[in-house]
Short mmCIF file of C-alpha atoms in Angstrom, two decimals:
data_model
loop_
_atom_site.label_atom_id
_atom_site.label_comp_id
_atom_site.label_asym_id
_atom_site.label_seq_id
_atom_site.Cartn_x
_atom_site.Cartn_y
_atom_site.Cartn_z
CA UNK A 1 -34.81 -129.52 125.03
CA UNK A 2 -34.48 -131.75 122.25
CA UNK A 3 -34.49 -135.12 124.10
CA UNK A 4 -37.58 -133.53 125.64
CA UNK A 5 -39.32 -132.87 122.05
CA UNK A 6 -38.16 -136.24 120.54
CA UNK A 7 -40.06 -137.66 123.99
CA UNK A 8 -43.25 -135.67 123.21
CA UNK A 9 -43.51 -136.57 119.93
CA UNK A 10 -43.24 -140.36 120.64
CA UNK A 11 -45.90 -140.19 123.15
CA UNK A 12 -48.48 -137.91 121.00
CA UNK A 13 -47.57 -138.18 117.12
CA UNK A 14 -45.63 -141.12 115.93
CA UNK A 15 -42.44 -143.31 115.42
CA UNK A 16 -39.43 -141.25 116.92
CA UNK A 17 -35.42 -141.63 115.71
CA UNK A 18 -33.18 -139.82 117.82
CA UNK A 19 -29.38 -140.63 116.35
CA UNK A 20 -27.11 -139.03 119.33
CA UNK A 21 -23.32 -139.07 117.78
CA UNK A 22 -22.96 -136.03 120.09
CA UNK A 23 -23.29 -138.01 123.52
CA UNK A 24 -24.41 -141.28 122.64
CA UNK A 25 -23.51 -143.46 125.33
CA UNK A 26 -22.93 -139.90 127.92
CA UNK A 27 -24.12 -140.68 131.30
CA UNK A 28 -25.95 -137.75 130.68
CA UNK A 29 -27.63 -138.45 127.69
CA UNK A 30 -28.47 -141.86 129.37
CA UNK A 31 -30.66 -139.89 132.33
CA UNK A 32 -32.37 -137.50 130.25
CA UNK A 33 -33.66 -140.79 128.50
CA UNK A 34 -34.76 -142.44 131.17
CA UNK A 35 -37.07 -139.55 132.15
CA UNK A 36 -40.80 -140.59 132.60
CA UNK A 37 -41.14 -137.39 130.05
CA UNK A 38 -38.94 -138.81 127.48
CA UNK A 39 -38.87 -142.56 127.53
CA UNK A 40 -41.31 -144.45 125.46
CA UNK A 41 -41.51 -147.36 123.10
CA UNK A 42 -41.71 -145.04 120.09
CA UNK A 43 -38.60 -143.08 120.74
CA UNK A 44 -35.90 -145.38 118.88
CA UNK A 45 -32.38 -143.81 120.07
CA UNK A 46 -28.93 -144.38 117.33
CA UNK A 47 -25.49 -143.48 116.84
CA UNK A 48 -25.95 -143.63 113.62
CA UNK A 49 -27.85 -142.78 110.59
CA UNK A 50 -29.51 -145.70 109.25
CA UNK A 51 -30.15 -146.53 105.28
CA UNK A 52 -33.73 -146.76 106.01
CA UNK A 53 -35.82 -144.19 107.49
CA UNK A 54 -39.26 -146.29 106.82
CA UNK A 55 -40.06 -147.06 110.04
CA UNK A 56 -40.31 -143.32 111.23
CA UNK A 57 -41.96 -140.19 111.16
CA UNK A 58 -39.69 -137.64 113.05
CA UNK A 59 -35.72 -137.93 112.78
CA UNK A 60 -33.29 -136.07 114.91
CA UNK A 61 -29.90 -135.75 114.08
CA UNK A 62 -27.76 -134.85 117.02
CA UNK A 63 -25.28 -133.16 115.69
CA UNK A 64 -25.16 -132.81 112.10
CA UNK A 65 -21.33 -131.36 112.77
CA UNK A 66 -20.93 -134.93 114.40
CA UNK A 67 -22.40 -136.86 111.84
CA UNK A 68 -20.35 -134.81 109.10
CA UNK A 69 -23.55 -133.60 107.24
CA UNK A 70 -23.15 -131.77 104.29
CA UNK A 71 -26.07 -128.99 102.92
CA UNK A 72 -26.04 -131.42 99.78
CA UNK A 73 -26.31 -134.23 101.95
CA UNK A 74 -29.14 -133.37 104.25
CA UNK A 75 -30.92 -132.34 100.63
CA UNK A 76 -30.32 -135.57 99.53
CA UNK A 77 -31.75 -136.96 103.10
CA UNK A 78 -34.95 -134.88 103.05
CA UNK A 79 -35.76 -135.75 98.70
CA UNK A 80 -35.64 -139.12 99.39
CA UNK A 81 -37.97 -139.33 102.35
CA UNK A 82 -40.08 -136.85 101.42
CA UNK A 83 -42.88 -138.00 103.97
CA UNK A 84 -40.50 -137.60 107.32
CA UNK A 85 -39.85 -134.33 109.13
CA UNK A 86 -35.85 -133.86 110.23
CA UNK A 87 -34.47 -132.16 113.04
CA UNK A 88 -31.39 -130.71 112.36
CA UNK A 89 -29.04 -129.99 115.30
CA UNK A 90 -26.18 -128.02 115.50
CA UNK A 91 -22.88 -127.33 117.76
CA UNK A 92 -23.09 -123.61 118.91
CA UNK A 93 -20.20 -121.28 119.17
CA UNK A 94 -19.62 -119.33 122.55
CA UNK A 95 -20.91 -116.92 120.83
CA UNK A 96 -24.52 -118.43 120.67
CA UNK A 97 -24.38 -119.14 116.37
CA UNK A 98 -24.24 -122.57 114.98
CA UNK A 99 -21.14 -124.05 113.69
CA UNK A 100 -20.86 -125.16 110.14
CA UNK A 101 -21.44 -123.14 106.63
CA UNK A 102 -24.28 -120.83 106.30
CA UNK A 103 -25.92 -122.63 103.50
CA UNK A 104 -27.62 -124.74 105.92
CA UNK A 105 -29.96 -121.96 107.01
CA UNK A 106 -31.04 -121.63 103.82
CA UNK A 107 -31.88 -125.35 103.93
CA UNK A 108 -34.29 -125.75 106.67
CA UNK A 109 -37.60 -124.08 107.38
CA UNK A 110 -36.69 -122.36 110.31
CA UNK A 111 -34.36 -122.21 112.64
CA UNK A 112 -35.25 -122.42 116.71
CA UNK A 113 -32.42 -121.03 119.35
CA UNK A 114 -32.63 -122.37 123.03
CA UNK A 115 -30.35 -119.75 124.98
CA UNK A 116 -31.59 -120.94 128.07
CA UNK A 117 -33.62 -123.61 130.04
CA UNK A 118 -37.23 -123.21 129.04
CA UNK A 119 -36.87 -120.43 126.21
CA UNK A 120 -37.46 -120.95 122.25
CA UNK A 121 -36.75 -118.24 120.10
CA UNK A 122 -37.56 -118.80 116.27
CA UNK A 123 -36.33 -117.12 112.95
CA UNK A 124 -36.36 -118.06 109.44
CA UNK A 125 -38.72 -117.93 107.13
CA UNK A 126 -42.00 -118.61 108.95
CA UNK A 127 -43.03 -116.42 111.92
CA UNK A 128 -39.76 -114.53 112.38
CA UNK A 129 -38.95 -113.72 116.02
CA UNK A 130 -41.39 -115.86 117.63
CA UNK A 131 -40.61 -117.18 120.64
CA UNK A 132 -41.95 -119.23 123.23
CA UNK A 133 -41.48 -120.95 127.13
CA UNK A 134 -41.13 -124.56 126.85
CA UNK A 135 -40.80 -127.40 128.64
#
């Protein structure tokens, strides 16, 4: 679902940066790219963070656990480019939470769930419980 979102929003709102430690050169990962749905000149895909973020609007980090992402340092990523909007992505346990400390849910807006193929369920602090069919 996230491949599919960073494709959306290179086709209908800007310059997309999709850094994929998680499966970067996957077979996998490869395909979903190459979807007609995803693929697009403004979709810019990484395995790494670069120093500068100027040329984008939307940033996906796939998977902050990967990456080794503090809360302090994803503070420090969002003050200093103040004008982007960050994806944060996470490893989930079996048991459906994220991996990692719990001080990054108080760092983000909200916090979106995928438990299956096509469903979005939302929490945090805007709209709590929403949820919606996507893709």
């Amino acid at each position: 679902p996230c491949i599919d979102l960073s494709g959306y929003l290179a086709r209908n709102e800007g310059k997309v940066l999709y850094v994929a430690r998680e499966e970067w050169l996957e077979y996998t990962l490869q395909m979903k790219l190459n979807d007609t749905n995803v693929k697009h000149p403004n979709l810019v895909v990484a395995s790494v963070l670069p120093e500068n973020l100027s040329n984008y609007d939307f940033i996906f980090l796939d998977s902050v656990n990967k990456l080794g992402l503090t809360p302090d340092a994803l503070n420090r990523l969002k003050s200093s480019n103040p004008t982007k909007s960050f994806i944060f992505i996470f490893q989930a346990t079996k048991g459906g939470s994220f991996r990692g400390d719990n001080a990054f849910q108080h760092e983000v807006d909200g916090v979106i769930e995928v438990p299956e193929k096509g469903r979005a369920v939302q929490r945090g602090r805007f709209n709590q419980g929403g949820q919606m069919d996507i893709f």
